Amino acid sequence: MLIYLSKRLAMMVPLLIGITFISFAIMHLAPGSPTDMATDLNPKMSAIAKERLTKLYGLDQPMHIQYWNWLKRLSVLDFGQSFAPDGRPVLEKILNRLPVTVTINLLSLFLILVVAVPLGVYSATRRGSFFDQASTVLVFIGFATPTFWLALLCMILFGVNLGWLPISGIKSLAHDQMGLWAQLWDYGRHLFLPVVLSAFGGLAGMSRYMRANMLEVVRQDYITTARAKGLSERVVIYRHAMRNALMPVVTILGLSVPGLIGGSVIFESIFAIPGLGKLFYDGVMARDYPLVMGGLVIGAVLTLVGNLLADLGYAAVDPRVRHEA
Amino acid sequence: MKPDDTLFRAFLKRLLANRLAMAGALVVGVLVAVAALAPFIAPHDPYNVDVAAILLPPSPEHPFGTDELGRDVFSRMVYGARVSLEVGFVAAGLATLVGVLLGALAGYYGGKVEALIMRFTDMMLCFPTFFLILAVIALLEPSIVNIMAVIGLTSWMGVARLVRAEFLTLKERDYVIAARSLGASDARIIFRHILPNSLAPVLVALTLGVAGAILTESGLSFLGLGVQPPLASWGNILNQGKANIEIAWWLSLFPGLAILVTVLGYNLLGEGIRDALDPRLR
């Protein structure tokens, strides 16, 4: 396992360098120099900010030296300072917002798992039944639904018309005067819609995937063997088949990380949640380049970490992987 | 060309027999017709501001209500169909083009070329796509051309992987070896011999890609970073819907429904084409 881990870590290094290179290239996509852009297109940007930008990126230097300098600063996690009036370091801003985003994404991953896995197994074991067909139709509709639109409708229904749930922020104004349980309840009420809706997108795909996996596994010889030796159908499905069908799901969970992080931009700006996505969105709107570049790199690194965890999880459940690698 | 003909006819027959796929084709057809005939279908001028008719709920005069500038929402949605169609096809077409080229080069040449291209693909896959698109949009102006280009250039990775895999198997086929021994150039082998045989999965990816591009555009426009008003897009009507969420539900309901039906149509058609091309995949 240790050898496998170190190999996987070593594979991440070129990817990391590539990510920084692409990010750097994007920064220079802007017609003319980024500082011209900043001042011409954005009257909000002051001369001081322009100077700061020139200094930050060393724009008077040749390209490869600029990249090298930027990389050196990245390696000590220096993303520069935000252009916002508070001028705080980008890293500090991002780290402040990260826990909220990670919490919401973990909760929705959990929700995806607990709903999609049983759904997929149930459909697969009753293939062709009314339930299976109904869930197939629902999955197709789920794939086609713009989740931000669903979020709007839920806000109108539960927030505006019924008044059951709050529609913005993660806590009430009176939050600080509440007891511990009331505080948790308050968080729960605020996070309910964002978590359910961000899980919605992944639900359709995951249940489909789980169904396909189950159908594949059920055809294997060891399932026939298990049935032949007289095990009950329950044991065959839930002990023998489901366990094996679950393994690849770990990988899919890892692959869904970039989608979840990307989606957090939309959810957090809809529900006004102070997370990484909202920070990034505000940065884009204000043309806060250091913040945008920092967010981009951090987003990609989070994806890499997600993939690494998924691979490790897979290696943990399937010994073949770690021996082959 | 006779055997090709019958193969194609068998494919069409299977596709036409698939009711869900035909429903998808119908949706796509209606959308194309609406976009083409927009000036004749729209009951009002989509840009006509009417201060006397601000935020009116649906009525016979305005079937989907009016927006915050008194413009007719139904007419704006009819014109918005043009945006969806354009962005969908151009962005997905661009993605397919890039993906096919890179995938073909990687699969055909192998070795260092393949390693370089596929590592680059892996890197692009690491970025949360929405972050990547927003970062580029932040640097460029959010015009419709830029949006099509950015969506296209950030969604080719799946196609590249797919085409590479096709090329890896197809390049060992006898007809390729025959062509090569006859002295055909690499370009000729790639474009005339292998590519036509790997177009089936590409066609499916293109159809599904249109659906994805429409969803991405509507998300961007919803955030105010996509198609800019006064040009109407389903996404930017939804953006107004959010601003007026407590008073004007019709601004939120109808455009989203249009997106859902459209994307569903493309997905059903794409899945239908896949099943018809290879009945074993079912």
Coordinates of N, CA and C in Angstrom, one line a residue, chain A residues 219-308:
Chain A
R219 N -24.3 -11.4 -13.4 CA -24.0 -12.4 -14.4 C -22.8 -13.3 -14.1
Q220 N -22.0 -12.9 -13.1 CA -20.7 -13.5 -12.9 C -20.9 -15.0 -12.3
D221 N -19.9 -15.8 -12.5 CA -19.9 -17.2 -12.0 C -20.1 -17.3 -10.5
Y222 N -19.5 -16.4 -9.8 CA -19.5 -16.6 -8.3 C -20.9 -16.3 -7.8
I223 N -21.7 -15.6 -8.5 CA -23.1 -15.4 -8.1 C -23.9 -16.7 -8.4
T224 N -23.7 -17.3 -9.5 CA -24.3 -18.6 -9.8 C -23.9 -19.6 -8.7
T225 N -22.6 -19.6 -8.4 CA -22.2 -20.5 -7.4 C -22.9 -20.3 -6.0
A226 N -23.0 -19.0 -5.7 CA -23.6 -18.7 -4.4 C -25.1 -19.1 -4.4
R227 N -25.7 -18.9 -5.5 CA -27.1 -19.4 -5.6 C -27.2 -20.9 -5.6
A228 N -26.2 -21.6 -6.3 CA -26.3 -23.0 -6.4 C -26.1 -23.7 -5.1
K229 N -25.3 -23.0 -4.2 CA -25.1 -23.7 -2.9 C -26.2 -23.4 -1.9
G230 N -27.3 -22.7 -2.4 CA -28.5 -22.6 -1.6 C -28.6 -21.4 -0.7
L231 N -27.8 -20.4 -1.0 CA -27.9 -19.2 -0.2 C -29.2 -18.5 -0.5
S232 N -29.7 -17.8 0.4 CA -31.0 -17.0 0.2 C -30.7 -15.9 -0.8
E233 N -31.7 -15.5 -1.5 CA -31.5 -14.4 -2.5 C -31.0 -13.1 -1.9
R234 N -31.5 -12.9 -0.6 CA -31.1 -11.7 0.1 C -29.6 -11.7 0.3
V235 N -29.0 -12.8 0.7 CA -27.6 -12.9 1.0 C -26.8 -12.8 -0.3
V236 N -27.3 -13.4 -1.4 CA -26.7 -13.4 -2.7 C -26.6 -11.9 -3.1
I237 N -27.7 -11.2 -3.1 CA -27.7 -9.8 -3.6 C -26.9 -8.9 -2.7
Y238 N -27.2 -8.9 -1.4 CA -26.6 -7.9 -0.6 C -25.2 -8.2 -0.1
R239 N -24.9 -9.4 0.1 CA -23.6 -9.8 0.5 C -22.6 -10.0 -0.6
H240 N -23.0 -10.8 -1.6 CA -22.1 -11.2 -2.7 C -22.1 -10.2 -3.8
A241 N -23.3 -9.8 -4.3 CA -23.3 -9.0 -5.5 C -23.0 -7.5 -5.2
M242 N -23.8 -7.0 -4.2 CA -23.7 -5.5 -4.0 C -22.3 -5.1 -3.6
R243 N -21.6 -5.9 -2.8 CA -20.3 -5.5 -2.4 C -19.3 -5.3 -3.6
N244 N -19.4 -6.3 -4.5 CA -18.6 -6.2 -5.7 C -19.0 -5.0 -6.6
A245 N -20.3 -4.8 -6.7 CA -20.8 -3.8 -7.6 C -20.4 -2.4 -7.0
L246 N -20.2 -2.3 -5.7 CA -19.9 -1.0 -5.1 C -18.5 -0.5 -5.3
M247 N -17.6 -1.5 -5.6 CA -16.2 -1.1 -5.7 C -15.9 0.0 -6.7
P248 N -16.4 -0.1 -8.0 CA -16.1 1.0 -8.9 C -16.7 2.3 -8.5
V249 N -17.8 2.3 -7.7 CA -18.5 3.5 -7.3 C -17.5 4.5 -6.7
V250 N -16.5 3.9 -5.9 CA -15.6 4.7 -5.2 C -14.8 5.7 -6.3
T251 N -14.5 5.1 -7.4 CA -13.8 5.9 -8.5 C -14.7 7.0 -9.0
I252 N -16.0 6.6 -9.2 CA -16.9 7.6 -9.7 C -17.1 8.7 -8.8
L253 N -17.1 8.4 -7.5 CA -17.2 9.5 -6.5 C -16.1 10.4 -6.7
G254 N -14.9 9.9 -6.9 CA -13.7 10.8 -7.0 C -13.8 11.6 -8.3
L255 N -14.4 11.0 -9.4 CA -14.5 11.7 -10.6 C -15.5 12.8 -10.6
S256 N -16.5 12.7 -9.6 CA -17.6 13.7 -9.5 C -17.1 14.9 -8.8
V257 N -15.9 14.9 -8.2 CA -15.4 16.1 -7.4 C -15.4 17.4 -8.2
P258 N -14.8 17.4 -9.5 CA -14.7 18.6 -10.2 C -16.1 19.2 -10.5
G259 N -17.1 18.3 -10.8 CA -18.4 18.8 -11.1 C -19.0 19.4 -9.8
L260 N -18.8 18.8 -8.7 CA -19.4 19.3 -7.5 C -18.8 20.7 -7.1
I261 N -17.4 20.8 -7.3 CA -16.8 22.1 -7.0 C -17.3 23.1 -8.0
G262 N -17.3 22.8 -9.2 CA -17.8 23.7 -10.2 C -19.2 24.1 -10.0
G263 N -20.0 23.2 -9.6 CA -21.4 23.4 -9.3 C -21.6 24.3 -8.1
S264 N -20.6 24.3 -7.2 CA -20.8 25.1 -6.0 C -20.8 26.6 -6.3
V265 N -20.2 27.0 -7.5 CA -20.3 28.4 -7.9 C -21.8 28.8 -8.0
I266 N -22.5 27.9 -8.7 CA -23.9 28.3 -9.0 C -24.8 28.2 -7.7
F267 N -24.6 27.1 -6.9 CA -25.4 27.0 -5.7 C -25.1 28.0 -4.7
E268 N -23.8 28.3 -4.5 CA -23.5 29.3 -3.5 C -23.9 30.7 -3.9
S269 N -23.9 31.0 -5.2 CA -24.4 32.3 -5.5 C -25.9 32.4 -5.5
I270 N -26.6 31.3 -5.8 CA -28.1 31.3 -5.7 C -28.5 31.5 -4.2
F271 N -27.9 30.7 -3.3 CA -28.3 30.7 -1.9 C -27.5 31.6 -1.0
A272 N -26.6 32.4 -1.7 CA -25.8 33.3 -0.9 C -25.1 32.6 0.2
I273 N -24.4 31.6 -0.1 CA -23.6 30.8 0.9 C -22.1 31.3 0.8
P274 N -21.6 31.7 1.9 CA -20.2 32.2 1.8 C -19.2 31.1 1.7
G275 N -19.1 30.5 0.6 CA -18.1 29.4 0.3 C -17.2 29.8 -0.8
L276 N -16.4 28.8 -1.2 CA -15.4 29.0 -2.2 C -16.0 29.4 -3.5
G277 N -17.1 28.8 -3.9 CA -17.8 29.1 -5.2 C -18.3 30.5 -5.2
K278 N -18.9 31.0 -4.1 CA -19.3 32.4 -4.1 C -18.1 33.3 -4.1
L279 N -17.1 33.0 -3.4 CA -15.9 33.8 -3.4 C -15.3 33.9 -4.9
F280 N -15.3 32.8 -5.5 CA -14.8 32.8 -6.9 C -15.7 33.6 -7.8
Y281 N -17.0 33.4 -7.7 CA -17.9 34.2 -8.5 C -17.8 35.7 -8.3
D282 N -17.7 36.1 -7.0 CA -17.5 37.5 -6.7 C -16.2 38.0 -7.3
G283 N -15.2 37.1 -7.2 CA -13.9 37.5 -7.8 C -14.0 37.7 -9.3
V284 N -14.7 36.8 -10.0 CA -14.9 36.9 -11.4 C -15.6 38.2 -11.8
M285 N -16.7 38.5 -11.0 CA -17.5 39.7 -11.3 C -16.7 41.0 -11.1
A286 N -15.8 41.0 -10.1 CA -15.0 42.2 -9.8 C -13.7 42.2 -10.5
R287 N -13.5 41.2 -11.4 CA -12.2 41.1 -12.1 C -11.0 41.1 -11.2
D288 N -11.1 40.3 -10.1 CA -10.1 40.2 -9.1 C -9.1 39.1 -9.5
Y289 N -8.2 39.4 -10.4 CA -7.4 38.4 -11.0 C -6.6 37.5 -10.0
P290 N -5.9 38.0 -9.0 CA -5.2 37.1 -8.1 C -6.2 36.1 -7.5
L291 N -7.3 36.6 -7.1 CA -8.3 35.7 -6.5 C -8.8 34.6 -7.4
V292 N -9.1 35.0 -8.7 CA -9.6 34.1 -9.7 C -8.5 33.0 -10.0
M293 N -7.2 33.5 -10.1 CA -6.2 32.5 -10.4 C -6.0 31.6 -9.2
G294 N -6.0 32.1 -8.0 CA -5.9 31.3 -6.8 C -7.0 30.3 -6.7
G295 N -8.2 30.7 -7.0 CA -9.4 29.8 -6.9 C -9.3 28.7 -8.0
L296 N -8.8 29.1 -9.1 CA -8.6 28.1 -10.2 C -7.6 27.0 -9.8
V297 N -6.5 27.4 -9.3 CA -5.5 26.5 -8.9 C -6.0 25.6 -7.7
I298 N -6.6 26.2 -6.7 CA -7.1 25.5 -5.6 C -8.2 24.5 -6.0
G299 N -9.0 24.9 -6.9 CA -10.1 24.1 -7.4 C -9.5 22.8 -8.1
A300 N -8.5 23.0 -8.9 CA -7.8 21.9 -9.5 C -7.1 21.0 -8.5
V301 N -6.5 21.6 -7.6 CA -5.8 20.8 -6.6 C -6.8 19.9 -5.7
L302 N -7.9 20.6 -5.4 CA -9.0 19.8 -4.7 C -9.4 18.6 -5.5
T303 N -9.5 18.8 -6.8 CA -9.9 17.7 -7.7 C -8.9 16.6 -7.7
L304 N -7.6 17.0 -7.7 CA -6.5 16.0 -7.7 C -6.6 15.2 -6.4
V305 N -6.8 15.9 -5.3 CA -6.9 15.3 -4.0 C -8.1 14.3 -3.9
G306 N -9.2 14.8 -4.5 CA -10.4 13.9 -4.6 C -10.1 12.6 -5.3
N307 N -9.4 12.8 -6.5 CA -9.1 11.6 -7.3 C -8.1 10.7 -6.6
L308 N -7.1 11.3 -5.9 CA -6.2 10.5 -5.1 C -6.9 9.7 -4.0

